[in-house]
């Protein structure tokens, strides 16, 4: 079965410093992977998605993620954190053959950004 | 363009009651899916509907059911509520519900079961 593991439940950074949110996936073949963000009292928003076209995926708000098959990782990065980036981030896999839109979410990483 | 609308925003029920949640997708979207979010279990897939047909279902008991209307609006129903059903229920819509399609989420309905 496909799954994702987010390695950190909480990450704290200072404004202007880099952000790294780690995600490992488990799959016997190249999965479709996503990062979603959830701000307090708001729905989830898609940051970026990997669908095997390119290993480095650029998303919204300056975020990007690199698919590394050898490491089964899909870490999310941003060069410089902004206060508005404080939110919960979810690494998500869409299992091939599972049917339509059945997403499997990681446990989430809560990002805190300090001034 | 209006986003995904979920009503009500908050609900308080007691054990044994039933509840109906509503979701209006983005205009033109025909796929609607539902997720349950709890602190303990995280986000879990409930079911997905397309053109009034349930195409996919998660591992939830039969007390959880849903339907979709011809205008793509969807409802989910939980019967015989249990304390553990307290959660944020999120609805998401997309054009076709295809494998890599972007989902648009609503803000959710926060259900508290007392």
Coordinates of N, CA and C in Angstrom, one line a residue:
Chain A
X1 N 0.9 -1.2 0.0 CA 0.0 0.0 0.0 C 0.9 1.2 0.0
X2 N 0.4 2.3 -0.7 CA 1.2 3.5 -0.7 C 0.9 4.3 0.5
X3 N 1.9 5.0 1.0 CA 1.8 5.9 2.1 C 2.8 7.0 2.1
X4 N 2.6 8.0 2.9 CA 3.6 9.1 3.0 C 3.9 9.3 4.5
X5 N 5.1 9.6 4.9 CA 5.5 9.9 6.2 C 6.2 11.2 6.3
X6 N 5.6 12.1 7.1 CA 6.2 13.4 7.3 C 7.0 13.3 8.6
X7 N 8.3 13.6 8.4 CA 9.3 13.3 9.4 C 9.3 14.2 10.6
X8 N 8.7 15.4 10.5 CA 8.6 16.3 11.6 C 7.2 16.8 11.8
X9 N 6.7 16.7 13.0 CA 5.4 17.2 13.3 C 5.4 18.7 13.5
X10 N 6.5 19.3 14.0 CA 6.6 20.7 14.1 C 7.9 21.2 13.6
X11 N 7.9 22.3 12.9 CA 9.1 23.0 12.5 C 9.0 24.5 12.8
X12 N 10.1 25.0 13.4 CA 10.1 26.4 13.7 C 11.3 27.1 13.1
X13 N 11.0 28.2 12.4 CA 12.1 28.9 11.7 C 11.9 30.4 12.0
X14 N 13.0 31.2 11.7 CA 12.9 32.6 11.8 C 12.5 33.2 10.4
X15 N 11.9 34.3 10.4 CA 11.5 34.9 9.2 C 12.8 35.2 8.4
X16 N 12.7 34.9 7.1 CA 13.9 35.2 6.2 C 14.8 34.0 6.1
X17 N 14.7 33.0 6.9 CA 15.5 31.8 6.9 C 14.9 30.7 6.0
X18 N 15.7 29.7 5.5 CA 15.1 28.7 4.7 C 14.1 27.8 5.4
X19 N 13.2 27.2 4.7 CA 12.3 26.2 5.2 C 12.5 24.9 4.6
X20 N 12.5 23.8 5.4 CA 12.6 22.5 4.9 C 11.6 21.6 5.6
X21 N 10.6 21.1 4.9 CA 9.6 20.2 5.5 C 9.8 18.8 4.7
X22 N 10.1 17.8 5.6 CA 10.5 16.5 5.0 C 9.3 15.5 4.8
X23 N 9.4 14.8 3.7 CA 8.4 13.8 3.4 C 9.0 12.6 2.7
X24 N 8.8 11.4 3.2 CA 9.1 10.2 2.5 C 7.9 9.5 2.1
X25 N 8.0 8.8 1.0 CA 6.8 8.1 0.5 C 7.2 6.6 0.4
X26 N 6.2 5.8 0.4 CA 6.3 4.4 0.2 C 5.5 4.0 -1.0
X27 N 6.2 3.4 -2.0 CA 5.5 3.0 -3.2 C 6.4 2.1 -4.1
X28 N 5.8 1.2 -4.7 CA 6.5 0.3 -5.6 C 6.7 0.9 -7.0
X29 N 6.1 2.0 -7.2 CA 6.3 2.7 -8.5 C 6.1 4.1 -8.3
X30 N 6.4 4.9 -9.3 CA 6.4 6.4 -9.1 C 5.0 6.9 -8.9
X31 N 4.8 7.4 -7.7 CA 3.4 7.9 -7.4 C 3.2 9.3 -7.8
X32 N 2.0 9.7 -7.7 CA 1.6 11.2 -7.8 C 1.7 11.7 -6.4
X33 N 2.5 12.8 -6.3 CA 2.7 13.4 -4.9 C 2.3 14.8 -4.9
X34 N 1.8 15.3 -3.8 CA 1.3 16.7 -3.7 C 1.8 17.2 -2.3
X35 N 1.8 18.5 -2.3 CA 1.9 19.2 -1.0 C 0.7 20.2 -0.9
X36 N 0.0 20.1 0.2 CA -1.1 21.0 0.5 C -0.8 21.8 1.7
X37 N -1.4 23.0 1.8 CA -1.2 23.8 3.0 C -2.6 24.2 3.6
X38 N -2.6 24.2 4.9 CA -3.9 24.5 5.6 C -3.6 25.6 6.6
X39 N -4.2 26.8 6.3 CA -4.1 27.9 7.2 C -5.2 27.8 8.2
X40 N -5.1 28.4 9.4 CA -6.1 28.2 10.5 C -7.5 28.6 10.0
X41 N -8.4 27.8 10.3 CA -9.8 28.0 9.9 C -10.1 28.2 8.4
X42 N -9.2 27.6 7.7 CA -9.4 27.7 6.2 C -9.2 26.2 5.6
X43 N -9.7 26.1 4.4 CA -9.6 24.8 3.7 C -8.2 24.6 3.3
X44 N -7.9 23.4 2.7 CA -6.6 23.1 2.2 C -6.4 23.7 0.8
X45 N -5.2 24.1 0.5 CA -4.8 24.7 -0.7 C -3.6 24.0 -1.3
X46 N -3.7 23.6 -2.6 CA -2.6 22.9 -3.3 C -1.4 23.9 -3.5
X47 N -0.3 23.4 -3.0 CA 1.0 24.2 -3.2 C 1.7 23.7 -4.5
X48 N 1.8 22.4 -4.7 CA 2.4 21.9 -5.9 C 2.1 20.4 -6.0
X49 N 2.4 19.9 -7.2 CA 2.2 18.5 -7.4 C 3.3 17.9 -8.3
X50 N 3.6 16.7 -8.1 CA 4.6 15.9 -8.9 C 3.8 14.8 -9.7
X51 N 4.1 14.8 -11.0 CA 3.4 13.8 -11.8 C 4.4 13.2 -12.8
X52 N 5.6 13.2 -12.5 CA 6.7 12.5 -13.2 C 7.2 13.3 -14.4
X53 N 6.7 14.5 -14.6 CA 7.2 15.3 -15.8 C 8.6 15.9 -15.5
X54 N 8.8 16.3 -14.2 CA 10.1 16.9 -13.8 C 10.3 16.6 -12.4
X55 N 11.5 16.4 -12.0 CA 11.8 16.0 -10.6 C 11.7 17.2 -9.6
X56 N 12.1 18.4 -10.2 CA 12.0 19.6 -9.4 C 10.7 20.3 -9.7
X57 N 9.8 20.4 -8.7 CA 8.5 21.0 -9.0 C 8.4 22.4 -8.3
X58 N 8.0 23.4 -9.0 CA 7.8 24.7 -8.4 C 6.4 24.9 -8.2
X59 N 6.1 25.5 -7.0 CA 4.7 25.7 -6.6 C 4.4 27.2 -6.4
X60 N 3.3 27.4 -5.7 CA 3.0 28.8 -5.4 C 3.7 29.3 -4.2
X61 N 3.7 30.7 -4.1 CA 4.3 31.3 -2.9 C 5.8 31.0 -2.7
X62 N 6.5 30.7 -3.7 CA 7.9 30.5 -3.7 C 8.4 29.1 -3.2
X63 N 7.4 28.2 -3.0 CA 7.7 26.8 -2.5 C 8.1 26.0 -3.7
X64 N 9.0 25.0 -3.4 CA 9.3 24.0 -4.4 C 9.6 22.7 -3.7
X65 N 9.6 21.6 -4.5 CA 9.9 20.3 -3.9 C 10.6 19.5 -5.0
X66 N 11.5 18.6 -4.5 CA 12.3 17.7 -5.4 C 11.9 16.3 -5.1
X67 N 11.6 15.6 -6.2 CA 11.3 14.2 -6.1 C 12.6 13.4 -6.3
X68 N 12.9 12.6 -5.3 CA 14.2 11.8 -5.3 C 13.8 10.3 -5.2
X69 N 13.8 9.6 -6.3 CA 13.4 8.2 -6.2 C 14.3 7.4 -5.4
X70 N 15.6 7.7 -5.5 CA 16.6 6.9 -4.8 C 16.4 7.0 -3.3
X71 N 15.9 8.1 -2.8 CA 15.7 8.3 -1.4 C 14.2 8.2 -1.0
X72 N 13.4 8.0 -1.9 CA 11.9 7.9 -1.8 C 11.5 9.2 -1.0
X73 N 12.0 10.3 -1.4 CA 11.6 11.5 -0.7 C 11.0 12.6 -1.6
X74 N 10.3 13.5 -1.0 CA 9.6 14.6 -1.7 C 9.6 15.8 -0.7
X75 N 10.7 16.3 -0.4 CA 10.8 17.4 0.6 C 10.4 18.7 0.0
X76 N 9.8 19.5 0.9 CA 9.3 20.8 0.5 C 10.3 21.9 1.0
X77 N 10.6 22.8 0.1 CA 11.6 23.9 0.6 C 11.1 25.2 0.1
X78 N 11.6 26.2 0.8 CA 11.4 27.6 0.4 C 12.7 28.4 0.9
X79 N 13.3 29.2 0.1 CA 14.5 29.9 0.4 C 14.4 30.8 1.6
X80 N 13.3 31.5 1.7 CA 13.1 32.5 2.7 C 11.7 32.5 3.3
X81 N 11.6 32.2 4.6 CA 10.3 32.1 5.2 C 9.7 33.5 5.4
X82 N 8.4 33.5 5.3 CA 7.6 34.7 5.5 C 6.6 34.4 6.6
X83 N 6.2 35.5 7.4 CA 5.3 35.2 8.5 C 4.0 34.6 8.0
X84 N 3.6 34.9 6.8 CA 2.3 34.3 6.3 C 2.5 32.9 5.9
X85 N 3.7 32.3 6.0 CA 3.8 30.9 5.7 C 3.5 30.0 6.9
X86 N 3.2 30.6 8.1 CA 2.9 29.8 9.2 C 1.5 29.1 9.0
X87 N 1.6 27.8 9.0 CA 0.4 27.0 8.7 C 0.7 25.5 8.9
X88 N -0.2 24.6 8.6 CA 0.1 23.2 8.6 C 0.2 22.7 7.1
X89 N 1.2 21.9 6.9 CA 1.6 21.4 5.6 C 1.4 19.9 5.5
X90 N 0.8 19.5 4.4 CA 0.5 18.0 4.3 C 1.2 17.5 3.0
X91 N 1.9 16.4 3.2 CA 2.4 15.7 2.0 C 1.4 14.6 1.7
X92 N 1.0 14.5 0.4 CA -0.1 13.7 0.0 C 0.3 12.8 -1.2
X93 N -0.2 11.6 -1.2 CA 0.0 10.7 -2.3 C -1.4 10.3 -2.9
X94 N -1.4 10.2 -4.2 CA -2.6 9.8 -4.9 C -2.3 8.4 -5.4
X95 N -2.7 7.3 -4.8 CA -2.3 6.0 -5.2 C -2.8 5.6 -6.6
X96 N -1.9 5.1 -7.4 CA -2.3 4.7 -8.7 C -3.2 3.4 -8.6
X97 N -4.3 3.4 -9.3 CA -5.2 2.3 -9.2 C -6.2 2.3 -8.1
X98 N -6.1 3.4 -7.3 CA -7.0 3.4 -6.1 C -8.4 4.0 -6.5
X99 N -8.4 4.5 -7.7 CA -9.7 5.1 -8.1 C -9.5 6.6 -8.1
X100 N -10.6 7.3 -8.4 CA -10.6 8.7 -8.5 C -10.4 9.4 -7.2
X101 N -9.5 10.4 -7.2 CA -9.4 11.4 -6.1 C -9.4 10.8 -4.7
X102 N -8.8 9.7 -4.5 CA -8.6 9.1 -3.2 C -7.3 9.5 -2.7
X103 N -7.1 10.6 -2.0 CA -5.8 11.1 -1.6 C -5.5 10.5 -0.2
X104 N -4.2 10.2 0.0 CA -3.7 9.7 1.3 C -2.8 10.8 1.8
X105 N -3.2 11.3 3.0 CA -2.5 12.4 3.6 C -1.5 12.0 4.6
X106 N -0.4 12.7 4.7 CA 0.6 12.5 5.8 C 0.0 13.1 7.0
X107 N 0.7 12.9 8.2 CA 0.1 13.4 9.4 C 0.2 14.9 9.6
X108 N 1.0 15.6 8.7 CA 1.1 17.0 8.8 C 2.3 17.5 9.5
X109 N 2.8 18.7 9.1 CA 3.9 19.4 9.8 C 3.4 20.8 10.0
X110 N 3.4 21.2 11.3 CA 3.0 22.5 11.6 C 4.3 23.4 11.6
X111 N 4.2 24.4 10.7 CA 5.3 25.4 10.6 C 5.0 26.7 11.3
X112 N 6.0 27.0 12.2 CA 5.9 28.3 12.9 C 7.0 29.2 12.4
X113 N 6.7 30.4 12.2 CA 7.6 31.4 11.7 C 7.7 32.5 12.7
X114 N 8.9 32.7 13.2 CA 9.2 33.8 14.2 C 9.8 35.0 13.7
X115 N 9.4 36.2 14.2 CA 10.0 37.4 13.7 C 11.5 37.5 14.0
Chain B
X1 N -15.3 34.0 -9.2 CA -15.9 32.6 -9.1 C -15.9 32.2 -7.7
X2 N -17.1 31.7 -7.2 CA -17.2 31.3 -5.9 C -16.5 30.0 -5.6
X3 N -16.0 29.9 -4.4 CA -15.2 28.7 -4.1 C -16.2 27.6 -3.6
X4 N -15.6 26.6 -3.0 CA -16.4 25.5 -2.5 C -17.1 25.9 -1.2
X5 N -18.3 25.8 -1.1 CA -19.1 26.3 0.0 C -19.6 25.1 0.8
X6 N -19.3 25.1 2.1 CA -19.8 24.1 3.0 C -20.7 24.7 4.1
X7 N -21.8 24.1 4.3 CA -22.7 24.5 5.4 C -23.2 23.3 6.2
X8 N -23.5 23.6 7.5 CA -23.2 24.8 8.2 C -21.7 24.8 8.6
X9 N -21.2 25.8 9.1 CA -19.8 26.0 9.5 C -19.5 25.2 10.8
X10 N -20.5 25.2 11.7 CA -20.3 24.6 13.0 C -21.6 23.8 13.3
X11 N -21.5 22.7 14.0 CA -22.6 21.9 14.4 C -22.3 21.2 15.7
X12 N -23.3 21.2 16.6 CA -23.2 20.5 17.8 C -24.4 19.5 17.9
X13 N -24.0 18.3 18.1 CA -25.1 17.2 18.2 C -24.8 16.4 19.4
X14 N -25.7 15.5 19.8 CA -25.5 14.6 20.9 C -25.5 13.2 20.3
X15 N -24.9 12.3 21.1 CA -24.7 10.9 20.7 C -26.1 10.3 20.3
X16 N -26.1 9.5 19.2 CA -27.3 8.9 18.8 C -28.1 9.7 17.7
X17 N -27.8 10.9 17.6 CA -28.5 11.7 16.6 C -27.9 11.5 15.3
X18 N -28.5 12.1 14.3 CA -27.9 12.0 12.9 C -27.7 13.4 12.4
X19 N -26.9 13.6 11.4 CA -26.5 14.9 11.0 C -26.3 14.9 9.4
X20 N -26.7 16.0 8.8 CA -26.5 16.1 7.3 C -25.6 17.3 7.1
X21 N -24.6 17.2 6.3 CA -23.7 18.3 5.9 C -23.8 18.5 4.5
X22 N -23.7 19.8 4.1 CA -23.9 20.1 2.7 C -22.6 20.7 2.1
X23 N -22.4 20.5 0.8 CA -21.3 21.0 0.0 C -21.7 21.4 -1.4
X24 N -21.4 22.7 -1.7 CA -21.7 23.2 -3.0 C -20.3 23.4 -3.7
X25 N -20.1 22.6 -4.8 CA -18.8 22.7 -5.5 C -18.7 24.0 -6.3
X26 N -17.5 24.2 -6.8 CA -17.2 25.3 -7.7 C -18.1 25.0 -9.0
X27 N -18.6 26.1 -9.5 CA -19.5 25.9 -10.7 C -18.7 25.2 -11.8
X28 N -19.4 24.2 -12.4 CA -18.7 23.4 -13.4 C -18.0 22.2 -13.0
X29 N -17.7 22.1 -11.7 CA -17.0 20.9 -11.2 C -18.1 19.8 -11.0
X30 N -17.7 18.6 -11.4 CA -18.7 17.5 -11.3 C -18.2 16.5 -10.3
X31 N -17.0 16.6 -9.8 CA -16.5 15.6 -8.8 C -16.5 16.3 -7.4
X32 N -17.1 15.6 -6.5 CA -17.1 16.0 -5.1 C -16.6 14.9 -4.2
X33 N -15.6 15.2 -3.4 CA -15.1 14.2 -2.4 C -15.2 14.8 -1.0
X34 N -15.2 13.9 0.0 CA -15.3 14.2 1.4 C -14.2 13.6 2.2
X35 N -13.7 14.4 3.1 CA -12.6 13.9 4.0 C -13.0 14.3 5.4
X36 N -12.5 13.4 6.3 CA -12.7 13.7 7.8 C -11.3 14.0 8.4
X37 N -11.2 15.1 9.2 CA -10.0 15.5 9.8 C -10.1 15.5 11.3
X38 N -9.3 14.7 12.0 CA -9.3 14.6 13.4 C -7.9 14.8 13.9
X39 N -7.7 15.2 15.1 CA -6.3 15.3 15.7 C -5.6 14.0 15.7
X40 N -6.4 12.9 16.0 CA -5.7 11.6 16.2 C -5.5 10.9 14.9
X41 N -6.4 10.9 14.0 CA -6.3 10.1 12.7 C -5.9 11.0 11.5
X42 N -5.9 12.3 11.7 CA -5.5 13.1 10.6 C -6.6 13.2 9.5
X43 N -6.2 13.4 8.3 CA -7.1 13.5 7.2 C -7.4 12.2 6.5
X44 N -8.6 11.8 6.5 CA -9.0 10.5 5.9 C -10.1 10.6 4.9
X45 N -9.9 9.9 3.8 CA -10.9 9.9 2.7 C -12.2 9.2 3.1
X46 N -13.3 9.9 2.8 CA -14.6 9.2 3.1 C -15.2 8.6 1.8
X47 N -15.5 9.5 0.8 CA -16.0 9.0 -0.5 C -15.9 10.1 -1.5
X48 N -16.1 9.7 -2.8 CA -16.1 10.6 -3.9 C -17.3 10.3 -4.8
X49 N -17.9 11.4 -5.3 CA -19.1 11.3 -6.2 C -18.8 12.0 -7.5
X50 N -19.3 11.5 -8.5 CA -19.3 12.1 -9.9 C -20.5 11.8 -10.6
X51 N -21.2 12.8 -11.1 CA -22.5 12.6 -11.8 C -23.4 11.8 -11.0
X52 N -23.6 12.1 -9.8 CA -24.6 11.4 -8.9 C -24.2 10.0 -8.5
X53 N -23.0 9.6 -8.9 CA -22.6 8.2 -8.6 C -21.4 8.1 -7.6
X54 N -21.5 7.3 -6.6 CA -20.3 7.1 -5.8 C -19.3 6.3 -6.5
X55 N -18.1 6.8 -6.7 CA -17.1 6.1 -7.5 C -16.0 5.4 -6.6
X56 N -15.9 6.0 -5.3 CA -14.8 5.5 -4.5 C -15.2 5.7 -3.0
X57 N -14.8 4.8 -2.2 CA -15.2 4.9 -0.8 C -14.0 4.6 0.1
X58 N -13.9 5.3 1.2 CA -12.9 5.0 2.2 C -13.3 3.9 3.2
X59 N -12.5 3.7 4.2 CA -12.8 2.7 5.2 C -13.6 3.2 6.4
X60 N -14.8 3.6 6.2 CA -15.6 4.1 7.2 C -16.9 3.2 7.3
X61 N -17.5 3.2 8.5 CA -18.7 2.3 8.7 C -19.8 2.8 7.9
X62 N -20.8 2.0 7.7 CA -22.0 2.3 6.9 C -22.8 3.5 7.5
X63 N -22.5 3.9 8.7 CA -23.2 5.1 9.3 C -22.9 6.3 8.5
X64 N -21.8 6.3 7.8 CA -21.4 7.4 6.9 C -21.9 7.2 5.5
X65 N -22.7 8.1 5.0 CA -23.2 7.9 3.7 C -23.3 9.3 3.0
X66 N -23.5 9.3 1.7 CA -23.5 10.6 1.0 C -24.3 10.4 -0.2
X67 N -24.5 11.5 -0.9 CA -25.2 11.5 -2.2 C -24.8 12.8 -2.9
X68 N -25.1 12.8 -4.2 CA -24.8 13.9 -5.0 C -26.0 14.2 -5.9
X69 N -26.4 15.5 -6.1 CA -27.5 15.8 -6.8 C -27.1 16.2 -8.3
X70 N -28.1 16.4 -9.1 CA -27.9 16.6 -10.5 C -27.1 17.9 -10.7
X71 N -27.2 18.9 -9.8 CA -26.4 20.1 -9.9 C -25.0 20.0 -9.3
X72 N -24.6 18.8 -9.0 CA -23.3 18.5 -8.4 C -23.2 18.8 -6.9
X73 N -24.2 19.4 -6.3 CA -24.1 19.6 -4.9 C -24.2 18.3 -4.2
X74 N -23.5 18.2 -3.1 CA -23.4 16.9 -2.4 C -23.8 17.1 -0.9
X75 N -24.3 16.0 -0.4 CA -24.5 16.0 1.1 C -23.9 14.7 1.6
X76 N -23.5 14.8 2.9 CA -23.1 13.6 3.6 C -23.9 13.5 4.9
X77 N -24.2 12.3 5.2 CA -25.0 12.0 6.4 C -24.3 11.1 7.3
X78 N -24.4 11.4 8.6 CA -23.8 10.5 9.6 C -25.0 10.1 10.5
X79 N -25.3 8.8 10.6 CA -26.4 8.4 11.5 C -25.8 7.9 12.8
X80 N -26.7 7.8 13.8 CA -26.3 7.3 15.1 C -24.9 7.8 15.5
X81 N -24.8 9.1 15.7 CA -23.5 9.7 16.0 C -22.9 9.2 17.2
X82 N -21.5 9.1 17.2 CA -20.7 8.6 18.3 C -19.7 9.8 18.6
X83 N -19.2 9.7 19.8 CA -18.3 10.8 20.3 C -17.1 10.9 19.3
X84 N -16.7 9.8 18.8 CA -15.5 9.8 17.9 C -15.8 10.4 16.5
X85 N -17.0 10.7 16.2 CA -17.3 11.3 15.0 C -17.0 12.8 15.0
X86 N -16.7 13.4 16.2 CA -16.3 14.8 16.3 C -15.1 15.0 15.4
X87 N -15.3 15.9 14.5 CA -14.2 16.2 13.5 C -14.5 17.4 12.6
X88 N -13.5 17.7 11.9 CA -13.7 18.7 10.8 C -14.0 17.9 9.5
X89 N -15.1 18.1 8.9 CA -15.4 17.4 7.6 C -15.2 18.4 6.5
X90 N -14.3 18.0 5.6 CA -13.9 18.8 4.5 C -14.5 18.2 3.2
X91 N -14.9 19.1 2.3 CA -15.4 18.7 1.0 C -14.5 19.3 0.0
X92 N -14.2 18.6 -1.1 CA -13.4 19.1 -2.1 C -14.0 18.9 -3.5
X93 N -13.8 19.8 -4.4 CA -14.4 19.6 -5.8 C -13.3 19.7 -6.8
X94 N -13.6 19.1 -8.0 CA -12.7 19.2 -9.1 C -13.5 18.9 -10.4
X95 N -13.0 19.2 -11.5 CA -13.7 19.1 -12.8 C -14.2 17.6 -13.0
X96 N -13.2 16.7 -13.0 CA -13.6 15.3 -13.4 C -13.2 14.3 -12.3
X97 N -12.5 14.7 -11.3 CA -12.0 13.8 -10.3 C -10.9 12.9 -10.8
X98 N -10.2 13.3 -11.8 CA -9.1 12.5 -12.4 C -7.9 12.4 -11.4
X99 N -7.1 11.5 -11.7 CA -6.0 11.1 -10.8 C -5.2 12.3 -10.3
X100 N -4.7 13.1 -11.2 CA -3.8 14.2 -10.8 C -4.4 15.5 -10.8
X101 N -5.7 15.6 -10.8 CA -6.4 16.8 -10.9 C -6.3 17.6 -9.5
X102 N -6.2 18.9 -9.6 CA -6.2 19.8 -8.5 C -7.5 19.7 -7.8
X103 N -7.5 19.6 -6.5 CA -8.7 19.6 -5.7 C -8.8 21.0 -5.0
X104 N -10.1 21.5 -5.0 CA -10.4 22.8 -4.3 C -11.2 22.4 -3.1
X105 N -10.7 22.8 -1.9 CA -11.3 22.4 -0.7 C -12.2 23.6 -0.1
X106 N -13.2 23.2 0.5 CA -14.0 24.2 1.3 C -13.4 24.4 2.7
X107 N -14.0 25.3 3.5 CA -13.4 25.6 4.8 C -13.8 24.5 5.8
X108 N -14.8 23.7 5.5 CA -15.2 22.6 6.4 C -16.3 22.9 7.3
X109 N -16.9 21.8 7.8 CA -17.9 21.8 8.8 C -17.3 21.2 10.1
X110 N -17.3 22.0 11.2 CA -16.8 21.4 12.4 C -17.9 20.8 13.2
X111 N -17.9 19.5 13.3 CA -18.9 18.8 14.0 C -18.4 18.4 15.4
X112 N -19.2 18.7 16.4 CA -18.9 18.3 17.8 C -20.1 17.4 18.3
X113 N -19.7 16.3 18.8 CA -20.7 15.3 19.3 C -20.5 15.2 20.8
X114 N -21.6 15.6 21.5 CA -21.5 15.6 23.0 C -22.2 14.4 23.6

